[in-house]
């Protein structure tokens, strides 16, 4: 009975130390030294596509240390029928909420303009804008989106969320559900935040057609996945002023090539996919719980619905 760590080597120590701190008896092996493939029951994978997992004949479950599993579901050698769990971790959720709340507050309180004015020693006396006057829309009202919605709403922002199924998220958060509700959701938003999983339905969802539903001068924050954004459409929307500013943490190609126009666009703020990461200290207990569940044939925590793709 062994756990195979098939994720990023540079993160191995923190995960295996945290797992062993919870249970010293765990037999944890490292790719590619798995020994007898028939003794591997549980595989931990990360942000890169793992190798061929179909070679483990008794594999009972695959655990991702990442919340998004789009790369895993597309990887070759993924054994059919083996349950997959994605990461839900309070450390990751907290980091993502801090990142988005910080970006929303910074933009709404005119952080970029004030910093630019200081560079020119210019006294830019602006009236502080009130949170209640800012309409924030969150695409994806799942684990991460709902936490952000609650925290922004507690600060007074007018928050709405869009998901596949309707949500009961409290009276202060308006729920929109399904493709037909998307135009109404986008209408009159000041700030649009994307926190959707990457699936065939959400690929290129941030495109000219959707931008046309936003009011002139809206702000886009993309912390979902890079392939959800049509990049030429965003450049055109920034140049026309339809989108006043884009804050991007995720990209089609990562690391973003040095020659990419986003690096130098005056209305793009970019961060190198650092909005949030899973923390072994807070994520290991759920992984151990899933290992135990897999060994006793119980359903996993945070099991991925492969038909939906998240
Ligand atoms: P989650 O709990 O699975 O939530 C996903 C949400 O998206 C759900 O509300 C779901 O609707 C909605 N959704 C999915 N497909 C949809 C569609 N076609 N139409 C409408 N709504 C749709 O996922 P999560 O944990 O919040 O994570 C979301 C994503 O954030 C991840 O998949 C990953 O790509 C990204 N992420 C980024 C970073 C970063 O550092 N930038 C870090 C972690 C995660 P239902 O609730 O109705 O199913």
Coordinates of C-alpha atoms and ligand atoms in Angstrom, one line a residue:
X1 CA 0.0 0.0 0.0
X2 CA 1.9 3.1 -1.2
X3 CA 1.4 6.7 -2.1
X4 CA 3.2 7.9 -5.2
X5 CA 4.2 11.5 -5.2
X6 CA 4.1 12.4 -8.9
X7 CA 4.0 16.2 -8.6
X8 CA 6.5 19.0 -8.8
X9 CA 9.9 17.8 -7.2
X10 CA 10.5 21.2 -5.7
X11 CA 7.4 21.0 -3.6
X12 CA 7.9 17.3 -2.6
X13 CA 9.5 18.0 0.8
X14 CA 6.7 20.2 2.2
X15 CA 4.0 17.8 1.1
X16 CA 5.7 14.6 2.3
X17 CA 6.8 16.2 5.6
X18 CA 3.3 17.4 6.3
X19 CA 1.8 14.0 5.4
X20 CA 4.3 12.2 7.5
X21 CA 3.7 14.6 10.4
X22 CA 0.1 13.4 10.3
X23 CA 0.9 9.7 9.9
X24 CA 4.5 8.4 10.2
X25 CA 3.6 5.0 8.9
X26 CA 2.8 6.2 5.3
X27 CA 4.8 4.6 2.5
X28 CA 5.5 7.5 0.2
X29 CA 7.4 7.0 -3.0
X30 CA 8.7 9.5 -5.6
X31 CA 8.3 9.5 -9.4
X32 CA 10.0 7.5 -11.1
X33 CA 11.0 5.2 -8.2
X34 CA 7.7 3.6 -7.6
X35 CA 8.9 0.0 -7.2
X36 CA 6.3 -2.6 -8.0
X37 CA 3.5 -0.8 -9.9
X38 CA 1.0 -3.1 -8.4
X39 CA 1.8 -1.7 -4.9
X40 CA 0.8 1.9 -5.8
X41 CA -2.7 2.7 -4.5
X42 CA -2.8 6.5 -4.5
X43 CA -1.1 9.1 -6.7
X44 CA -0.5 12.8 -5.8
X45 CA -0.2 15.1 -8.8
X46 CA 0.4 18.9 -9.1
X47 CA 0.2 21.6 -11.7
X48 CA 2.0 19.8 -14.5
X49 CA 0.6 16.8 -16.4
X50 CA 1.8 13.6 -14.7
X51 CA 3.4 10.7 -16.5
X52 CA 1.4 7.7 -17.7
X53 CA -0.7 6.7 -14.7
X54 CA -2.4 3.8 -16.5
X55 CA 0.7 1.6 -15.6
X56 CA -0.5 1.2 -12.0
X57 CA -3.0 -1.6 -12.1
X58 CA -4.4 -1.2 -8.6
X59 CA -4.6 2.6 -8.5
X60 CA -7.6 3.6 -6.3
X61 CA -7.5 7.4 -6.5
X62 CA -5.7 10.4 -7.9
X63 CA -5.3 13.5 -5.7
X64 CA -4.4 16.9 -7.2
X65 CA -2.6 19.5 -5.1
X66 CA -4.1 22.1 -7.4
X67 CA -7.7 23.4 -7.4
X68 CA -7.8 23.5 -11.2
X69 CA -7.5 20.0 -12.9
X70 CA -7.9 21.0 -16.6
X71 CA -4.3 20.0 -17.4
X72 CA -4.8 16.6 -15.6
X73 CA -8.0 15.7 -17.3
X74 CA -6.3 16.3 -20.7
X75 CA -3.2 14.3 -19.9
X76 CA -2.3 11.1 -21.8
X77 CA -2.4 7.9 -19.7
X78 CA -5.1 9.0 -17.3
X79 CA -6.7 5.8 -16.3
X80 CA -10.5 5.7 -16.9
X81 CA -12.7 5.2 -13.9
X82 CA -10.2 6.0 -11.2
X83 CA -11.7 8.8 -9.1
X84 CA -9.9 12.2 -9.1
X85 CA -10.0 14.7 -6.2
X86 CA -9.1 18.3 -6.6
X87 CA -7.6 20.5 -3.9
X88 CA -9.8 22.6 -1.7
X89 CA -7.6 24.2 1.0
X90 CA -8.4 27.0 3.4
X91 CA -4.9 28.4 2.9
X92 CA -5.5 28.6 -0.9
X93 CA -9.0 30.1 -0.5
X94 CA -7.7 32.7 1.9
X95 CA -4.8 33.7 -0.4
X96 CA -7.1 34.0 -3.4
X97 CA -9.6 36.1 -1.5
X98 CA -6.8 38.4 -0.2
X99 CA -5.5 38.8 -3.8
X100 CA -8.9 39.7 -5.3
X101 CA -10.1 41.9 -2.5
X102 CA -6.7 43.8 -2.7
X103 CA -7.0 44.3 -6.4
X104 CA -10.6 45.4 -6.2
X105 CA -9.9 47.8 -3.4
X106 CA -6.8 49.2 -5.0
X107 CA -8.6 49.8 -8.3
X108 CA -11.8 51.3 -6.8
X109 CA -9.7 53.6 -4.5
X110 CA -7.8 54.7 -7.6
X111 CA -4.4 53.1 -6.6
X112 CA -2.9 53.2 -10.1
X113 CA -3.8 56.9 -10.7
X114 CA -2.5 57.9 -7.3
X115 CA 0.8 56.1 -7.8
X116 CA 1.2 57.7 -11.2
X117 CA 0.4 61.2 -9.8
X118 CA 3.0 60.7 -7.0
X119 CA 5.7 59.9 -9.7
X120 CA 5.0 63.3 -11.2
X121 CA 4.7 65.1 -7.7
X122 CA 1.1 65.9 -8.7
X123 CA -1.4 66.5 -6.0
X124 CA -4.4 64.4 -7.3
X125 CA -7.2 65.3 -4.9
X126 CA -10.0 62.8 -5.6
X127 CA -13.1 62.0 -3.6
X128 CA -12.9 58.5 -2.2
X129 CA -15.3 56.2 -4.0
X130 CA -17.7 54.2 -1.8
X131 CA -17.8 50.4 -2.0
X132 CA -21.6 50.4 -2.2
X133 CA -21.3 52.2 -5.6
X134 CA -19.1 49.5 -7.1
X135 CA -20.8 46.5 -8.8
X136 CA -18.5 43.5 -8.8
X137 CA -19.4 40.4 -10.8
X138 CA -17.7 37.1 -10.1
X139 CA -17.7 34.4 -12.8
X140 CA -17.7 31.2 -10.9
X141 CA -19.4 31.1 -7.6
X142 CA -17.7 27.9 -6.3
X143 CA -15.3 27.4 -3.4
X144 CA -13.1 30.4 -4.2
X145 CA -15.7 32.7 -5.8
X146 CA -18.1 32.4 -2.9
X147 CA -15.5 33.3 -0.3
X148 CA -14.5 36.4 -2.3
X149 CA -18.2 37.3 -2.8
X150 CA -18.8 37.1 1.0
X151 CA -15.8 39.2 1.9
X152 CA -16.4 41.9 -0.7
X153 CA -20.0 42.0 0.3
X154 CA -19.0 42.5 3.9
X155 CA -17.0 45.5 2.8
X156 CA -20.1 46.9 1.2
X157 CA -19.5 46.1 -2.5
X158 CA -22.6 45.3 -4.6
X159 CA -21.7 41.7 -5.5
X160 CA -23.2 39.3 -8.0
X161 CA -22.0 35.9 -9.0
X162 CA -22.5 33.6 -12.1
X163 CA -22.5 29.8 -12.0
X164 CA -23.9 26.8 -13.7
X165 CA -26.5 26.2 -11.0
X166 CA -28.3 28.9 -8.9
X167 CA -26.8 29.7 -5.5
X168 CA -28.2 30.7 -2.1
X169 CA -25.4 33.0 -1.1
X170 CA -27.2 35.4 1.2
X171 CA -29.4 38.3 0.4
X172 CA -26.4 40.6 -0.3
X173 CA -25.1 38.5 -3.2
X174 CA -27.2 38.2 -6.4
X175 CA -27.0 34.8 -8.1
X176 CA -27.1 34.4 -11.9
X177 CA -27.1 30.9 -13.4
X178 CA -26.6 29.5 -16.8
X179 CA -25.5 30.8 -20.2
X180 CA -28.7 32.7 -20.9
X181 CA -28.2 34.8 -17.7
X182 CA -24.7 35.9 -18.7
X183 CA -25.6 39.1 -20.6
X184 CA -27.7 40.4 -17.6
X185 CA -25.0 39.4 -15.2
X186 CA -22.4 41.4 -17.2
X187 CA -24.6 44.5 -17.7
X188 CA -23.4 47.5 -15.8
X189 CA -20.6 45.8 -13.9
X190 CA -17.7 48.0 -12.7
X191 CA -15.4 45.1 -12.0
X192 CA -15.5 41.6 -13.6
X193 CA -13.6 38.8 -11.8
X194 CA -13.1 35.4 -13.5
X195 CA -12.7 32.4 -11.3
X196 CA -14.1 29.7 -13.5
X197 CA -12.5 26.3 -14.1
X198 CA -11.1 25.8 -17.6
X199 CA -13.5 23.5 -19.5
X200 CA -14.6 23.4 -23.2
X201 CA -17.6 25.7 -22.2
X202 CA -15.4 28.3 -20.4
X203 CA -12.5 28.4 -22.9
X204 CA -12.5 31.8 -24.6
X205 CA -15.4 33.0 -22.5
X206 CA -13.7 36.3 -22.0
X207 CA -14.1 37.5 -25.6
X208 CA -15.4 40.5 -27.6
X209 CA -19.0 39.1 -27.5
X210 CA -19.0 39.1 -23.7
X211 CA -17.0 42.4 -23.4
X212 CA -19.7 44.1 -25.5
X213 CA -22.2 43.5 -22.6
X214 CA -20.0 45.3 -20.2
X215 CA -20.3 49.1 -19.8
X216 CA -17.6 51.3 -21.2
X217 CA -14.6 51.5 -18.7
X218 CA -15.1 48.2 -16.8
X219 CA -12.2 46.5 -15.2
X220 CA -11.3 42.8 -15.7
X221 CA -9.5 40.6 -13.2
X222 CA -8.7 37.2 -14.5
X223 CA -7.5 34.7 -11.9
X224 CA -9.2 31.6 -13.5
X225 CA -7.1 30.3 -16.4
X226 CA -5.3 32.0 -19.3
X227 CA -7.2 30.0 -22.0
X228 CA -10.5 31.6 -20.8
X229 CA -9.3 34.9 -22.2
X230 CA -9.3 35.8 -25.9
X231 CA -6.1 37.9 -25.9
X232 CA -6.6 39.8 -29.2
X233 CA -10.1 40.7 -28.1
X234 CA -8.8 42.0 -24.8
X235 CA -6.2 44.2 -26.5
X236 CA -8.9 45.6 -28.7
X237 CA -11.2 46.2 -25.8
X238 CA -8.4 48.0 -23.8
X239 CA -7.5 50.1 -26.8
X240 CA -11.2 51.1 -27.3
X241 CA -11.7 51.8 -23.6
X242 CA -14.5 49.2 -23.3
X243 CA -12.2 47.7 -20.7
X244 CA -10.3 50.4 -18.8
X245 CA -7.8 48.1 -17.1
X246 CA -7.0 44.3 -17.0
X247 CA -5.4 42.6 -14.0
X248 CA -4.2 39.2 -15.2
X249 CA -2.6 36.4 -13.1
X250 CA -3.0 33.6 -15.6
X251 CA -1.9 33.2 -19.2
X252 CA -2.3 30.8 -22.1
X253 CA 1.5 30.4 -22.1
X254 CA 3.2 30.4 -18.7
X255 CA 5.8 31.9 -18.1
X256 CA 4.5 34.7 -20.3
X257 CA 7.0 35.1 -23.2
X258 CA 9.1 38.2 -22.8
X259 CA 7.9 39.6 -26.2
X260 CA 4.2 39.3 -25.2
X261 CA 2.3 42.7 -25.6
X262 CA 0.7 42.3 -22.1
X263 CA 4.0 43.0 -20.4
X264 CA 4.2 46.5 -21.7
X265 CA 0.5 47.5 -22.2
X266 CA -0.2 50.6 -20.2
X267 CA -3.6 49.3 -19.0
X268 CA -2.5 45.8 -18.0
X269 CA -1.3 44.8 -14.6
X270 CA 0.1 41.3 -14.5
X271 CA 1.2 38.9 -11.9
X272 CA 2.9 35.6 -12.6
X273 CA 0.3 33.1 -11.5
X274 CA 0.8 33.9 -7.9
X275 CA -2.7 34.9 -6.7
X276 CA -2.9 31.8 -4.5
X277 CA -1.2 28.5 -3.9
X278 CA -2.1 25.4 -2.0
X279 CA -0.3 25.1 1.4
X280 CA 0.9 21.7 2.5
X281 CA 0.3 22.8 6.1
X282 CA -3.4 23.3 5.6
X283 CA -3.9 20.9 2.6
X284 CA -2.3 17.7 3.9
X285 CA -5.1 16.6 6.2
X286 CA -7.6 16.4 3.4
X287 CA -5.1 14.4 1.3
X288 CA -4.6 12.0 4.1
X289 CA -8.4 11.8 4.6
X290 CA -8.8 11.0 0.8
X291 CA -6.1 8.3 1.0
X292 CA -7.9 6.6 3.8
X293 CA -11.2 7.0 2.0
X294 CA -9.7 5.5 -1.2
X295 CA -8.3 2.6 0.8
X296 CA -11.7 1.8 2.3
X297 CA -13.7 2.4 -0.9
X298 CA -15.5 5.5 0.2
X299 CA -16.2 8.5 -2.0
X300 CA -13.4 11.1 -2.0
X301 CA -13.6 14.7 -0.6
X302 CA -13.8 17.2 -3.5
X303 CA -14.2 14.6 -6.2
X304 CA -14.0 15.9 -9.7
X305 CA -17.0 15.4 -12.0
X306 CA -15.1 14.4 -15.1
X307 CA -18.2 14.9 -17.3
X308 CA -18.3 18.5 -16.2
X309 CA -14.5 18.9 -16.2
X310 CA -14.2 20.4 -12.7
Ligands
LIG1 P1 -15.2 25.2 -8.0 O1 -15.5 25.1 -6.5 O2 -15.3 23.9 -8.8 O3 -16.1 26.3 -8.6 C1 -16.3 26.5 -10.0 C2 -17.5 27.4 -10.2 O4 -17.5 27.7 -11.6 C3 -18.8 26.8 -9.8 O5 -19.6 27.8 -9.2 C4 -19.4 26.4 -11.1 O6 -20.8 26.3 -11.2 C5 -18.9 27.4 -12.1 N1 -18.9 27.0 -13.5 C6 -18.1 26.0 -14.0 N2 -18.5 25.9 -15.3 C7 -19.4 26.8 -15.6 C8 -20.2 27.1 -16.7 N3 -20.0 26.5 -17.9 N4 -21.1 28.1 -16.6 C9 -21.3 28.7 -15.4 N5 -20.6 28.4 -14.3 C10 -19.7 27.5 -14.4 O7 -13.7 25.7 -8.3 P2 -12.8 26.7 -7.3 O8 -12.1 25.9 -6.3 O9 -13.6 27.9 -6.9 O10 -11.7 27.1 -8.4 C11 -12.0 27.8 -9.6 C12 -10.8 27.9 -10.5 O11 -9.9 28.9 -10.0 C13 -10.0 26.7 -10.7 O12 -10.5 25.7 -11.5 C14 -8.7 27.3 -11.2 O13 -8.8 27.3 -12.6 C15 -8.7 28.7 -10.7 N6 -7.6 28.9 -9.7 C16 -6.6 29.8 -10.0 C17 -5.6 30.1 -9.1 C18 -4.5 31.1 -9.3 O14 -3.5 31.2 -8.6 N7 -4.7 32.0 -10.2 C19 -5.5 29.3 -7.9 C20 -6.5 28.4 -7.6 C21 -7.5 28.2 -8.6 P3 -21.7 25.3 -10.3 O15 -21.4 25.7 -8.8 O16 -23.1 25.5 -10.6 O17 -21.1 23.9 -10.6

